[in-house]
Tab-separated table of C-alpha atoms in Angstrom:
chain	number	residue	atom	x	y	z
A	1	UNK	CA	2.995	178.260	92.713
A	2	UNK	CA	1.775	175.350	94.374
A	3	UNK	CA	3.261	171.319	93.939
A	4	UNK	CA	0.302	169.835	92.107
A	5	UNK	CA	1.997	166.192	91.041
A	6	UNK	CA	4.861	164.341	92.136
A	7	UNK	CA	6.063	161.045	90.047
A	8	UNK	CA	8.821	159.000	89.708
A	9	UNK	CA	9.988	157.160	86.205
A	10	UNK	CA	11.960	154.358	86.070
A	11	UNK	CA	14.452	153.554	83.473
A	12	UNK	CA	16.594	151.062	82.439
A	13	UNK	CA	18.929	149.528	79.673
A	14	UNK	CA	20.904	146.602	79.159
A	15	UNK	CA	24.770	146.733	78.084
A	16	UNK	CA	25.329	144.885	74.816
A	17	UNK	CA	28.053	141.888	74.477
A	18	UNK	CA	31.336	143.574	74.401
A	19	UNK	CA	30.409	146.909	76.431
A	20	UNK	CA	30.948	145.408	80.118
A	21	UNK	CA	33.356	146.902	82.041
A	22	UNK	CA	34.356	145.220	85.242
A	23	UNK	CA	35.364	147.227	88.618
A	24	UNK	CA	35.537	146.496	92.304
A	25	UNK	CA	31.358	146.583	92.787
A	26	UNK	CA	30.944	143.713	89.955
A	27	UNK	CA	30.890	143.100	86.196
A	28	UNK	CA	27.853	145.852	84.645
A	29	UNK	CA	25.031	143.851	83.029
A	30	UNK	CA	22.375	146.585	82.634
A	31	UNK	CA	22.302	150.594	83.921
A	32	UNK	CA	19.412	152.133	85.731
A	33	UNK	CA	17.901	155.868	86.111
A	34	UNK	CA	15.074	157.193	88.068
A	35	UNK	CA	13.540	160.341	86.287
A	36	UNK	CA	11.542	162.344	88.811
A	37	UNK	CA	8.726	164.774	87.094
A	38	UNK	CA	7.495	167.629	89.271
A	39	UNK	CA	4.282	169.637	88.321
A	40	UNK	CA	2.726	172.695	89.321
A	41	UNK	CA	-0.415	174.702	89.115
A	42	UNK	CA	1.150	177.422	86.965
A	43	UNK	CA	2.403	174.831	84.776
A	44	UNK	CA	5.961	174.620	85.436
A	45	UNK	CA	7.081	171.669	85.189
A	46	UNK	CA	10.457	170.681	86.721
A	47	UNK	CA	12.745	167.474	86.166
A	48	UNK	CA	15.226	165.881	88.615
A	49	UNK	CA	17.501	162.392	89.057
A	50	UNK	CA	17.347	159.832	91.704
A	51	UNK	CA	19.826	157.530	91.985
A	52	UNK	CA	18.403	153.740	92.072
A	53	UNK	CA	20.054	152.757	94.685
A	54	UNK	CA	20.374	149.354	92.905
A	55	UNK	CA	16.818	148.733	93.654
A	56	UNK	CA	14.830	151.560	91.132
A	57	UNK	CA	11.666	149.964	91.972
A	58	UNK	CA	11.787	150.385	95.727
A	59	UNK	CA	13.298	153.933	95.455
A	60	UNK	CA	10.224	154.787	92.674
A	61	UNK	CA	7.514	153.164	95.233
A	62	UNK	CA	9.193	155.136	97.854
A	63	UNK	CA	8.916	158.234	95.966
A	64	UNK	CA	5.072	157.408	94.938
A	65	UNK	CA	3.554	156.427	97.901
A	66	UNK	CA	5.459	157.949	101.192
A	67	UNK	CA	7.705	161.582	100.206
A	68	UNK	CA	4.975	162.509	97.621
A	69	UNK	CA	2.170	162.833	99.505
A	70	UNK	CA	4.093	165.011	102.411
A	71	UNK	CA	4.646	167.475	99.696
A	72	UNK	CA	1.781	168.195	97.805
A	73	UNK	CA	0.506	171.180	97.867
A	74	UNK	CA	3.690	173.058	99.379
A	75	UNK	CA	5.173	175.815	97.876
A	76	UNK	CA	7.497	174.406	94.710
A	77	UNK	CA	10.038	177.318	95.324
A	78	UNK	CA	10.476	176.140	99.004
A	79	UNK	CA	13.041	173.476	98.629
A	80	UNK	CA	14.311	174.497	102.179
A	81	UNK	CA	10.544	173.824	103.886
A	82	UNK	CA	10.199	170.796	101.302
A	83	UNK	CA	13.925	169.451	102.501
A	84	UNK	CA	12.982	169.879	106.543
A	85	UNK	CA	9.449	167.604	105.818
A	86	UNK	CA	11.190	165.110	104.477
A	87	UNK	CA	13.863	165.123	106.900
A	88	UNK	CA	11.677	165.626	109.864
A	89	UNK	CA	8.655	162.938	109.115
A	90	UNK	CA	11.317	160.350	106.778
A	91	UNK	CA	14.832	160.346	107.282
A	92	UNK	CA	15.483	161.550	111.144
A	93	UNK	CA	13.098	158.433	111.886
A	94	UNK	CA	11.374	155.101	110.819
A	95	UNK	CA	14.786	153.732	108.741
A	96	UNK	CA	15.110	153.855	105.140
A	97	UNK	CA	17.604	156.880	105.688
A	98	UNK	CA	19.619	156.149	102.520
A	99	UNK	CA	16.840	155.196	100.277
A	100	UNK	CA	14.902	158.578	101.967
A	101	UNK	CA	18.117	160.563	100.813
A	102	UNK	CA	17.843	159.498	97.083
A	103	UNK	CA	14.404	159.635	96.560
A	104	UNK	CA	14.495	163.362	98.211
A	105	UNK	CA	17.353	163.971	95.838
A	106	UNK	CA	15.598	163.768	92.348
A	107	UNK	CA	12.574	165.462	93.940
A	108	UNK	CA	14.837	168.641	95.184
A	109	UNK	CA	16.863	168.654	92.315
A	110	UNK	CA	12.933	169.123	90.021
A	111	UNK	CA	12.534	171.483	92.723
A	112	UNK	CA	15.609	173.861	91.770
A	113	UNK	CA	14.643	173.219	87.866
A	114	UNK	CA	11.106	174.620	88.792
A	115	UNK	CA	12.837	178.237	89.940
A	116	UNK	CA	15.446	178.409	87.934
A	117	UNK	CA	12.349	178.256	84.941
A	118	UNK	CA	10.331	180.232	87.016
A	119	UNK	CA	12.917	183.063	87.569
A	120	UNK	CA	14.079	183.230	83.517
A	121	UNK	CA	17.891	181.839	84.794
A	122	UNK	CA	20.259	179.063	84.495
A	123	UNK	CA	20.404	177.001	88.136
A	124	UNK	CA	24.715	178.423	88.732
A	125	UNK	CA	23.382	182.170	88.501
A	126	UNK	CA	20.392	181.315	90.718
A	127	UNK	CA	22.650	179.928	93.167
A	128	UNK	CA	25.026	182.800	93.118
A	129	UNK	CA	27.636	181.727	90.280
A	130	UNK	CA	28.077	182.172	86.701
A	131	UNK	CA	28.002	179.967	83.356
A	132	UNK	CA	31.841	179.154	83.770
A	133	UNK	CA	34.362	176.604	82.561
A	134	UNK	CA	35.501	174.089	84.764
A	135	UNK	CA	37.636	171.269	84.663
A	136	UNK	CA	36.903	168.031	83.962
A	137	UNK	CA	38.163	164.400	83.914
A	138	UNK	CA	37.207	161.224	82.288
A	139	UNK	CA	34.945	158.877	84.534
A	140	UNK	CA	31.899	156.850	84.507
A	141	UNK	CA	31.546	153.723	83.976
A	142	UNK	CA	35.131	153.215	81.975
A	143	UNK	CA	38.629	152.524	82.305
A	144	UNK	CA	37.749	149.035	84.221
A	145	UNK	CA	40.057	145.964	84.981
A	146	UNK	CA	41.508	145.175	81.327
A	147	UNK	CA	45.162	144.002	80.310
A	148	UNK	CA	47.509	146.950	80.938
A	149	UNK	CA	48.280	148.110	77.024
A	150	UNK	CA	44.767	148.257	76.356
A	151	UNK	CA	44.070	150.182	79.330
A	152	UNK	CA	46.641	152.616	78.182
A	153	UNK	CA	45.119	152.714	74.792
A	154	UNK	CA	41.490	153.913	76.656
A	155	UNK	CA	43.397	156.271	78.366
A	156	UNK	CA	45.298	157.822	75.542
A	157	UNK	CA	41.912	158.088	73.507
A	158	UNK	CA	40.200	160.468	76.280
A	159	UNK	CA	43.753	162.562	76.339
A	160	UNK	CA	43.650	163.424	72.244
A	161	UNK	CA	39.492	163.872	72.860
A	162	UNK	CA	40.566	166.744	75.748
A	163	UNK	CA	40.623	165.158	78.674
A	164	UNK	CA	43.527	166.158	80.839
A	165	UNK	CA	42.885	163.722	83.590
A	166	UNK	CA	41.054	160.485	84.067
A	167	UNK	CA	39.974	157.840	86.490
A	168	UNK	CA	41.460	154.275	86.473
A	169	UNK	CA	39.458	151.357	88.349
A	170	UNK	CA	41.403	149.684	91.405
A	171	UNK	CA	40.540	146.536	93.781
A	172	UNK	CA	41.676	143.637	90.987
A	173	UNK	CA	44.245	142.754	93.618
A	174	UNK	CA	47.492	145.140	94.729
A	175	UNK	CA	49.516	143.547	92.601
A	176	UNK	CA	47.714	144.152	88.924
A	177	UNK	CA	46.816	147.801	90.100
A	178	UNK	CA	50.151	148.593	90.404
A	179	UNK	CA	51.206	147.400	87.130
A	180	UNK	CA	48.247	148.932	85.435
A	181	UNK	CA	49.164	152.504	87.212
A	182	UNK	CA	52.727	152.177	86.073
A	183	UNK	CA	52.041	151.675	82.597
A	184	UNK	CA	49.312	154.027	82.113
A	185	UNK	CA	51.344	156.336	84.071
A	186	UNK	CA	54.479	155.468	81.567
A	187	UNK	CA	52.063	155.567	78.296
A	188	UNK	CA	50.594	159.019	79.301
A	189	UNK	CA	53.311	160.773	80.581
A	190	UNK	CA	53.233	163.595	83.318
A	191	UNK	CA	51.238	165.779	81.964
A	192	UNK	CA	47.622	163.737	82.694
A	193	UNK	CA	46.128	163.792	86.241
A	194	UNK	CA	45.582	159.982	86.943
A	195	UNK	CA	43.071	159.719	89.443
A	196	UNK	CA	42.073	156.445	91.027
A	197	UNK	CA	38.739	154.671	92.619
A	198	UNK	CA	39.242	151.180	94.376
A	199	UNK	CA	35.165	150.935	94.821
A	200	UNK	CA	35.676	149.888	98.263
A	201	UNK	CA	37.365	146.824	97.065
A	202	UNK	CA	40.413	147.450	99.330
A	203	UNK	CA	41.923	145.798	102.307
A	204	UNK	CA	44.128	147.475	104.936
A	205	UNK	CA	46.684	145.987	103.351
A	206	UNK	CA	45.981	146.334	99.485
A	207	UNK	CA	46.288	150.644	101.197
A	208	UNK	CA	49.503	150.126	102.359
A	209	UNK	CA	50.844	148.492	98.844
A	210	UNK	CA	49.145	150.142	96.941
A	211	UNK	CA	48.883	153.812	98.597
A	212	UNK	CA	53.340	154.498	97.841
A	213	UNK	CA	52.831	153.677	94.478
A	214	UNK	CA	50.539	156.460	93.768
A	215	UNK	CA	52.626	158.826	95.123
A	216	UNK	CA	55.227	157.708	93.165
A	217	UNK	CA	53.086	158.319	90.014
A	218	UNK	CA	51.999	161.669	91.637
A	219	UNK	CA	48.252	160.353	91.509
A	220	UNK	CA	45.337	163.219	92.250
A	221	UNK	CA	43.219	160.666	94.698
A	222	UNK	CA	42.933	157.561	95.638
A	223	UNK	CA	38.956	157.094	96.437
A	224	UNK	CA	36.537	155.357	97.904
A	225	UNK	CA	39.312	152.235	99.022
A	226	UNK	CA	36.989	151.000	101.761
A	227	UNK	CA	32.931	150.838	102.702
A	228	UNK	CA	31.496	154.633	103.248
A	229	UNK	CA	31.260	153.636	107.154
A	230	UNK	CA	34.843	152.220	107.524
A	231	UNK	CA	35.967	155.087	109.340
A	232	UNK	CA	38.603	153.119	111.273
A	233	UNK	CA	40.123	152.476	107.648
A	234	UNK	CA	40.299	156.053	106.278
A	235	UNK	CA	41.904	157.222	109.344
A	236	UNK	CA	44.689	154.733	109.161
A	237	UNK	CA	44.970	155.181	105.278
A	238	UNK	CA	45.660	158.623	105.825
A	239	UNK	CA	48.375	157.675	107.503
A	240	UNK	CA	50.092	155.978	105.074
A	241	UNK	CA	51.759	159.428	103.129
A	242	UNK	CA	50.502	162.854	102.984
A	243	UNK	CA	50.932	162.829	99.178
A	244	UNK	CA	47.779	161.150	98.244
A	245	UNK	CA	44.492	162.506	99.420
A	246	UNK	CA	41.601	160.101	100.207
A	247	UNK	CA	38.556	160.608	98.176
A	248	UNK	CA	34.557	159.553	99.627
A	249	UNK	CA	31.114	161.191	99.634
A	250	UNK	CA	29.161	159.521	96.480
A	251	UNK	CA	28.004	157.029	99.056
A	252	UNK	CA	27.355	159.202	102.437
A	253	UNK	CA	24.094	160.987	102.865
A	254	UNK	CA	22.951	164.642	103.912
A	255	UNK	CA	25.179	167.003	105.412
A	256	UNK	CA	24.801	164.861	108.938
A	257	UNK	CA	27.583	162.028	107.508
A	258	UNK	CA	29.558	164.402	105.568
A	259	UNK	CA	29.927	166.679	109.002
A	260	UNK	CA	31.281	162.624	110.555
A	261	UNK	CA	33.562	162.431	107.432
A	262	UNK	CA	34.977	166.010	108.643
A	263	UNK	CA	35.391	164.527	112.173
A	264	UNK	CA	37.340	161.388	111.650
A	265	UNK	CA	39.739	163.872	109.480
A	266	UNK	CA	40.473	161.099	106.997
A	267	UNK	CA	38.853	162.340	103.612
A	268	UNK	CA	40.286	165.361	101.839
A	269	UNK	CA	38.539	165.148	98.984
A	270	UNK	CA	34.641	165.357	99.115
A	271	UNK	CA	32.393	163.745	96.008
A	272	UNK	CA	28.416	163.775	97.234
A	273	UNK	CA	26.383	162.926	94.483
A	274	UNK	CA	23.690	165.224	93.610
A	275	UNK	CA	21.269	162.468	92.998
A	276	UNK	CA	22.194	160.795	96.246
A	277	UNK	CA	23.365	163.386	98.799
A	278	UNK	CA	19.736	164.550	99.363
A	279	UNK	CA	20.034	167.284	96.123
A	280	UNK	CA	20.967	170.351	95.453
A	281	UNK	CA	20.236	171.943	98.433
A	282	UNK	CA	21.979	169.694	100.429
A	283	UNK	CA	25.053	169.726	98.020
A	284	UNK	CA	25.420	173.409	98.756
A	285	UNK	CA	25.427	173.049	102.759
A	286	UNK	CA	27.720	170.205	102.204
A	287	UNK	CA	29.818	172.336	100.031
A	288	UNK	CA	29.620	175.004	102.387
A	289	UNK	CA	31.228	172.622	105.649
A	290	UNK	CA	33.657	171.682	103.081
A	291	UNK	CA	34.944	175.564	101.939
A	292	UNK	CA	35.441	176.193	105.770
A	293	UNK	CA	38.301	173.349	105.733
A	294	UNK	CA	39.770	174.059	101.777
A	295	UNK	CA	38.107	171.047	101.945
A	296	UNK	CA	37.541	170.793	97.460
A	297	UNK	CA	34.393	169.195	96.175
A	298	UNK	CA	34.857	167.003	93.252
A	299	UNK	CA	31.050	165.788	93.182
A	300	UNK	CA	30.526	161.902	91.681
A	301	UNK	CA	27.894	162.586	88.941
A	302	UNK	CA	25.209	159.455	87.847
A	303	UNK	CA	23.517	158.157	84.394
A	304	UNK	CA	21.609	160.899	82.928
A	305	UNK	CA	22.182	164.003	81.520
A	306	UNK	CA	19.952	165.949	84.569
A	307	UNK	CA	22.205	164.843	86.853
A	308	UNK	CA	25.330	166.078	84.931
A	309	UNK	CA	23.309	169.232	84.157
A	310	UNK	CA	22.648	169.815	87.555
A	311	UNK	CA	26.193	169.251	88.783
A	312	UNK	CA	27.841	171.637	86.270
A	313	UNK	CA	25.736	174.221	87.658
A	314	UNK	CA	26.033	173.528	90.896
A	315	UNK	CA	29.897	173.640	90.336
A	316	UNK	CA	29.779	176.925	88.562
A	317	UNK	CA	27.962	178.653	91.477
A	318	UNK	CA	30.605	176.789	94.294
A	319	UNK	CA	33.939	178.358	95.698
A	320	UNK	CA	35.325	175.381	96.300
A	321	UNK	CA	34.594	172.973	93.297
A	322	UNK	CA	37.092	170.676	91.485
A	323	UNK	CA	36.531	168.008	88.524
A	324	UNK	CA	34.030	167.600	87.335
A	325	UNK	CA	33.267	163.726	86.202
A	326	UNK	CA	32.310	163.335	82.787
A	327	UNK	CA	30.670	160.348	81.884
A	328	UNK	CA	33.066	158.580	78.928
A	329	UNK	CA	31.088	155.064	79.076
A	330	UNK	CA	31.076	153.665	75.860
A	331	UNK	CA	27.594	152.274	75.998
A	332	UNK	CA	25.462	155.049	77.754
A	333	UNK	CA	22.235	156.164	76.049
A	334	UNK	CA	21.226	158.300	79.039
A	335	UNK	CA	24.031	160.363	78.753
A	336	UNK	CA	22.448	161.582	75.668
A	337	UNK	CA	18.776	161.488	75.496
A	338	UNK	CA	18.578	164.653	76.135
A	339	UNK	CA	20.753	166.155	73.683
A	340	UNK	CA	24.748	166.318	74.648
A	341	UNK	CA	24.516	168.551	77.971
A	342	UNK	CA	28.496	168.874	78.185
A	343	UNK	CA	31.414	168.702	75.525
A	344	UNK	CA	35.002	168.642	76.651
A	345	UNK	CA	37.100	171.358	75.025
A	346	UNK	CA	40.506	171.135	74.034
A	347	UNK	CA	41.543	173.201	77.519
A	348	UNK	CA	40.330	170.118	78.776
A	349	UNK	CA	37.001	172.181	80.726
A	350	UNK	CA	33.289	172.114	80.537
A	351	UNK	CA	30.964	174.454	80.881
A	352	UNK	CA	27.249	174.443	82.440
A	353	UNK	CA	23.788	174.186	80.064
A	354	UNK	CA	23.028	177.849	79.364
A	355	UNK	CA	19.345	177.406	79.354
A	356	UNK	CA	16.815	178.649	82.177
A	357	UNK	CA	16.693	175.763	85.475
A	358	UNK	CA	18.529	172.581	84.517
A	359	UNK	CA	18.787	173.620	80.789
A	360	UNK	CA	17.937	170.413	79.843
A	361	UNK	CA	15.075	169.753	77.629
A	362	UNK	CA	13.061	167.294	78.521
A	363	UNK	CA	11.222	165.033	75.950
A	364	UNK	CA	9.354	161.977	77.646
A	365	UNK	CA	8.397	159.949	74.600
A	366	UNK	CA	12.374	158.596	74.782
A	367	UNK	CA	11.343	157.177	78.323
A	368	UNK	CA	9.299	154.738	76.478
A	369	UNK	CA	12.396	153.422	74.978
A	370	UNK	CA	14.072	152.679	78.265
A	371	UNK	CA	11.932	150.541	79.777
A	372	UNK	CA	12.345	149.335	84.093
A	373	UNK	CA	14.045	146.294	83.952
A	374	UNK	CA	14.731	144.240	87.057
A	375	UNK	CA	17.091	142.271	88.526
A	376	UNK	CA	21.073	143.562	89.525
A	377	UNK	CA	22.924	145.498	87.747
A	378	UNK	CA	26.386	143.765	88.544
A	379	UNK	CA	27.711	140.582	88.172
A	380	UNK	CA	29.727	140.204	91.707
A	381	UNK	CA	31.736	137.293	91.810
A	382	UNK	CA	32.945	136.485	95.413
């Protein structure tokens, strides 16, 4: 079963007045989803997500006229030979490593869809796990900078839906993060796992205010504080008390920056994305370093419902796997074009697609609805 076709499909949507939700990267104005399609000559086709990078048209153009052509014609069941072209003739040279990584992802993720059909089973038994339930918390794009009470209000919602943890949004400024902890922290109770994600808004210094008060609250994670290559940070954040592990990964890259992440010994909690992370396959050798270390994997998961699919399974099938992040945003038509791949039950778990690949059915006459838009998806004010 050969790789006949290879294309990349751009999507995008604009928030509507009212469904912004502000964070340490910028204000949201619009979201944006690359849809990779992957054909064959025994007509399998298999679907995948690449993260946009914030530029969808560059990663789509990269996609269409560079990592295509190197695979056509391969073998669609040999995402390992497919992964070493790339890596060998794109991302070990000639730059773009990043934008190489995601564009590889949505392409390896159609890959695994492709044998998961082609084999009759769901993606977690074809990597060596089972359709289980695993626990998830409420993420996305939601709980953002907002007075405190209505914060808590957010908060409380997700907790009656299931939810028995969620993510609040640091890097307003030391000061209104703590007093947004505390009273969500007060409001909820002890019963919720509050997690936390500064979105590498964070100074040295916000750490060291900020990082006690989280223990205090008994927080699950403080992540992402400072930029993905602010190693110098991490390690001295670590520092700071043993009772709050550091979260990164959504923004490193193959196995290759996870492996520095394990040598500067500052990150305890891994989150690649499987739309970023250079897919599936690379998700499981990442996952693999990690179990070595009890290092857990609590993967960040992007707009669409493939890459959620994908990530439940890939969950299911790993040793070491944590939350899972369910998308809560209130404005998210991606989420659920293709039908609602994940429902939170009241044990406050999720559970994988039960379909063959992905288990995600695919209809393309929504994409027409979601036109590429262009411009930023943030409003950063400096």
């Amino acid at each position: 079963m050969k790789i006949t076709a290879i294309q990349a499909i751009p999507l995008s949507f604009r928030l509507p007045e009212g469904k912004t939700v502000t964070m340490g990267v910028g204000s949201t104005t619009k979201r944006d989803a690359i849809i990779v399609r992957v054909q064959t000559d025994e007509g399998i086709t298999g679907y995948g997500e690449a993260h946009p990078g914030r530029s969808p048209g560059a990663i789509t153009s990269l996609i269409h006229s560079t990592i295509a052509p190197m695979l056509m014609g391969m073998q669609a069941t040999d995402v390992v030979g497919a992964w070493q072209r790339v890596h060998r003739m794109q991302l070990s040279s000639h730059g773009l490593g990043a934008g190489a990584a995601l564009a590889l992802s949505g392409i390896d993720m159609a890959l695994w869809d492709i044998r998961g059909k082609a084999a009759g089973m769901p993606l977690c038994e074809l990597l060596g796990g089972t359709r289980r339930r695993l626990p998830a918390y409420a993420g996305g794009i939601a709980l953002g900078y907002q007075p405190k009470e209505s914060l808590a209000d957010e908060a409380q919602g997700y907790v009656e839906r299931g939810y028995k943890a969620l993510k609040l949004r640091l890097g307003d400024s030391a000061a209104v993060d703590i007093e947004r902890l505390l009273h969500v922290r007060k409001a909820l109770g002890d019963g919720v796992d509050i997690l936390s994600d500064a979105n590498t808004a964070y100074t040295m210094a916000d750490a060291r205010r900020v990082l006690p008060v989280l223990a205090d609250i008994r927080a699950g994670w403080l992540e992402e504080p400072f930029a993905c290559n602010d190693f110098a940070s991490y390690r001295e954040a670590a520092k700071i008390t043993p009772l709050v592990p550091i979260a990164a990964g959504e923004n490193h890259y193959t196995r290759f920056e996870f492996a520095q992440l394990l040598e500067a010994g500052a990150v305890q909690v891994w989150q690649p994305d499987l739309s970023k992370c250079g897919g599936i396959t690379e998700g499981v050798r990442i996952a693999a370093i990690a179990s070595a270390w009890r290092i857990p994997i609590n993967p960040h998961s992007s707009a669409t419902g493939l890459n959620h699919a994908a990530t439940l399974h890939f969950m299911a099938a790993t040793e070491n796997a944590g939350y899972f992040e369910a998308c809560v945003s209130k404005f998210n038509p991606f989420r659920d074009m293709f039908g609602g791949i994940f429902e939170i039950g009241r044990d406050g778990c999720v559970e994988p697609p039960a379909g063959p690949g992905l288990g995600v059915e695919v209809d393309e006459s929504l994409f027409e609805k979601y036109p590429s838009i262009d411009g930023p998806g943030y409003v950063v004010k400096f």
